[in-house]
Amino acid sequence: MTRLQRLFRIAWVFCRYRLDTFLPIAELPAPLKVFFLLAPWHLFPKPKLDRGDRLRLALEELGPVFVKFGQILSTRRDLLPDDMAESLKNLQDRVPPFPSDEARGIIETSLGAPVSELFAEFSPDPLASASVAQVHAATLLNGQKVVVKVLRPGIERVIRQDLALMYLMAGLLEKYWSEGKRLHPVEVVADYDATIHDELDLQREAANASQLRRNFENSSLIYIPFIDWDYTRKSVLVMERIHGIPIADTTALKAAGVDMKVLAEKGVEIFFTQVFRDSFFHADMHPGNIFVDTSNPSDPRYIAIDFGIVGTLAPDDQSYLARNLLAFFRRDYRQVAQLHIQSGWVPPDTPVNQFEAAIRTVCEPIFEKPLKDISFGHFLLRLFQTARRFNMEVQPQLVLLQKTLLNVEGLGRQLYPDLDLWSTAQPYLETWMRKRIGPSGLIKSLQSHLPSWLEQSPEMPQLVHDALLQLRQAGPTEPQNRATLELLREQQVRTERRWRRATLAVLLIAGGVLGTQPDGQQWLESVPAWSWALFAIAGGIMLRGSR
């Protein structure tokens, strides 16, 4: 019943703002064309508002899930006319606020004290109001200027209703639409479900902010404000107040003398640093959450807020993504095709030659062009057609990354339309790959994994012995089983010998590699002499036992 009520509400808002005028009815098949021409929304008068305002107000009425969709659209001026994109910009931080008395009540309930005792000053008028929370300016008792973020009351109930409807629609798509199984709509909704519920816990957002602050400590690229944990709870977050020019206010940025080319290039570098160096990225980088520190206009620095949505990548996905992008930048379309097959993103029986040719056809026209000359709407349409032709499956774990990349590309388009995205990103990826697979990467891998290997390796012979003991106790003692046990014992002895030799070989190789690197030499020199003596004795014992 809740789903039906929500569906009715969506249909009502759709009709009230006459969003049917946005549909390309003339291009639809005849049966659908007849349905839309006879649909009940024609009974509603067309509002005397611009089309952009109608869309914005409809999304605001439908709640946070739809507002976030509008935030993404607001950065895509290649997909929307300028008037609609300009109107949707108001969704970024000017969603209608809730009463300040309710905000004070939530703060006092969460922190267990009156606002007058918690803060020296507290502004009843919100600085900004977004889809999930709103922000008030305040001053702590020690004089520190802060902002207080408060969750919207009743927001969880609204999101539950929207998610229930999304699951219903995704299930129908997956069951009845021919493309449903390939696109995994239910998994995509489940991924969004986890993401948005994380956003409803402000303590999680505070932890995300602390992690990002550590990752970019003393960085000239981006500044992350500090969190005051003494005043932070699930529904309330208190954070350092920052000062900067909103990233979307390009007029003010230019008036301040900001080098827009450097700013756009830094945005690309921040994205790739978060994704590939840290595997921990701010996944809600719409313009309402990004400001610019203009104290040094020739070397501007980003300031980020709102860390409710962050993304991570598994090492395999991270590696495949980097190799795909590098092959793409180098126009090695065969490598792109092969990597898609190896990663399982397309079926294993996909003809490599045909897939390579299709990728080349889609990608080649956009190379060596600045963002202003690229129609990403047309590019995405061709890309989706290629994906459908080769049964390419949607990867739910990459949906958040794709959303973030759209935000970054939209910001770059606004800041510096002449930005060459390819030449900016390629050197960073090449450097990252060299560090990952070169000698320094091998040293770091050995340093991080060797203690774990050595810690677990002594258990291996005992595990083999325990397995043999269980087999002896569980099985009958017929002659053939006794022969099997003897064979397994011999294999156990050989396994122990090989284990000793392999462990010693790994240690020697690791030492050799470390000795050839400057940072490795420093580490070796820092090891006490008595440790090397113990190592030599242990090596002798292992060699003796492996004979």
PDB file of N, CA and C in Angstrom, residues 36 41 120 146 154 164 204 227 245 276 286 297 313 391 413 444 450 488 535:
ATOM      1  N   PHE A  36      -0.060   8.328 -24.501  1.00  0.00           N
ATOM      2  CA  PHE A  36       0.338   9.610 -23.942  1.00  0.00           C
ATOM      3  C   PHE A  36      -0.587  10.746 -24.389  1.00  0.00           C
ATOM      4  N   TRP A  41      -3.096  13.584 -17.670  1.00  0.00           N
ATOM      5  CA  TRP A  41      -2.437  14.845 -17.303  1.00  0.00           C
ATOM      6  C   TRP A  41      -2.887  16.007 -18.172  1.00  0.00           C
ATOM      7  N   ALA A 120      28.217  29.465  22.023  1.00  0.00           N
ATOM      8  CA  ALA A 120      28.198  30.877  22.392  1.00  0.00           C
ATOM      9  C   ALA A 120      27.235  31.642  21.493  1.00  0.00           C
ATOM     10  N   VAL A 146      32.072  27.517  13.668  1.00  0.00           N
ATOM     11  CA  VAL A 146      31.730  26.196  13.146  1.00  0.00           C
ATOM     12  C   VAL A 146      30.410  26.268  12.391  1.00  0.00           C
ATOM     13  N   GLY A 154      12.114  13.147   9.809  1.00  0.00           N
ATOM     14  CA  GLY A 154      11.259  12.273   8.996  1.00  0.00           C
ATOM     15  C   GLY A 154      11.863  11.858   7.677  1.00  0.00           C
ATOM     16  N   ALA A 164      11.533   1.660  -1.748  1.00  0.00           N
ATOM     17  CA  ALA A 164      10.595   0.562  -1.986  1.00  0.00           C
ATOM     18  C   ALA A 164      10.041   0.633  -3.404  1.00  0.00           C
ATOM     19  N   ARG A 204      29.016   8.647  10.487  1.00  0.00           N
ATOM     20  CA  ARG A 204      29.739   8.033   9.378  1.00  0.00           C
ATOM     21  C   ARG A 204      30.311   9.115   8.464  1.00  0.00           C
ATOM     22  N   ILE A 227      36.649  17.971  11.965  1.00  0.00           N
ATOM     23  CA  ILE A 227      35.397  17.612  12.627  1.00  0.00           C
ATOM     24  C   ILE A 227      35.573  17.755  14.141  1.00  0.00           C
ATOM     25  N   ILE A 245      34.917  30.742  -2.355  1.00  0.00           N
ATOM     26  CA  ILE A 245      33.950  31.070  -3.406  1.00  0.00           C
ATOM     27  C   ILE A 245      33.348  29.781  -3.935  1.00  0.00           C
ATOM     28  N   PHE A 276      42.751   6.241  -7.343  1.00  0.00           N
ATOM     29  CA  PHE A 276      43.837   5.280  -7.569  1.00  0.00           C
ATOM     30  C   PHE A 276      44.886   5.275  -6.453  1.00  0.00           C
ATOM     31  N   HIS A 286      29.070  17.479  -6.403  1.00  0.00           N
ATOM     32  CA  HIS A 286      28.323  18.452  -7.192  1.00  0.00           C
ATOM     33  C   HIS A 286      28.716  19.857  -6.742  1.00  0.00           C
ATOM     34  N   PRO A 297      45.572  33.139  -6.085  1.00  0.00           N
ATOM     35  CA  PRO A 297      44.790  32.923  -7.319  1.00  0.00           C
ATOM     36  C   PRO A 297      45.523  32.104  -8.381  1.00  0.00           C
ATOM     37  N   LEU A 313      37.073   1.177  -4.183  1.00  0.00           N
ATOM     38  CA  LEU A 313      37.186   0.170  -5.237  1.00  0.00           C
ATOM     39  C   LEU A 313      38.010  -1.000  -4.725  1.00  0.00           C
ATOM     40  N   ASN A 391      26.197  -7.253 -25.186  1.00  0.00           N
ATOM     41  CA  ASN A 391      25.730  -7.793 -23.901  1.00  0.00           C
ATOM     42  C   ASN A 391      26.637  -7.397 -22.739  1.00  0.00           C
ATOM     43  N   ARG A 413      33.788  21.269 -17.344  1.00  0.00           N
ATOM     44  CA  ARG A 413      33.149  21.957 -18.472  1.00  0.00           C
ATOM     45  C   ARG A 413      32.793  23.398 -18.097  1.00  0.00           C
ATOM     46  N   LYS A 444      56.952  -1.987  -1.514  1.00  0.00           N
ATOM     47  CA  LYS A 444      55.823  -1.688  -0.637  1.00  0.00           C
ATOM     48  C   LYS A 444      54.934  -2.910  -0.454  1.00  0.00           C
ATOM     49  N   LEU A 450      54.696  -9.275   3.743  1.00  0.00           N
ATOM     50  CA  LEU A 450      55.653 -10.223   4.307  1.00  0.00           C
ATOM     51  C   LEU A 450      55.369 -10.544   5.768  1.00  0.00           C
ATOM     52  N   LEU A 488      50.054 -39.898   1.762  1.00  0.00           N
ATOM     53  CA  LEU A 488      49.813 -38.544   2.228  1.00  0.00           C
ATOM     54  C   LEU A 488      50.891 -38.080   3.200  1.00  0.00           C
ATOM     55  N   PHE A 535      68.248 -14.259  12.028  1.00  0.00           N
ATOM     56  CA  PHE A 535      67.795 -14.615  10.681  1.00  0.00           C
ATOM     57  C   PHE A 535      68.713 -15.677  10.074  1.00  0.00           C
TER      58      PHE A 535
END
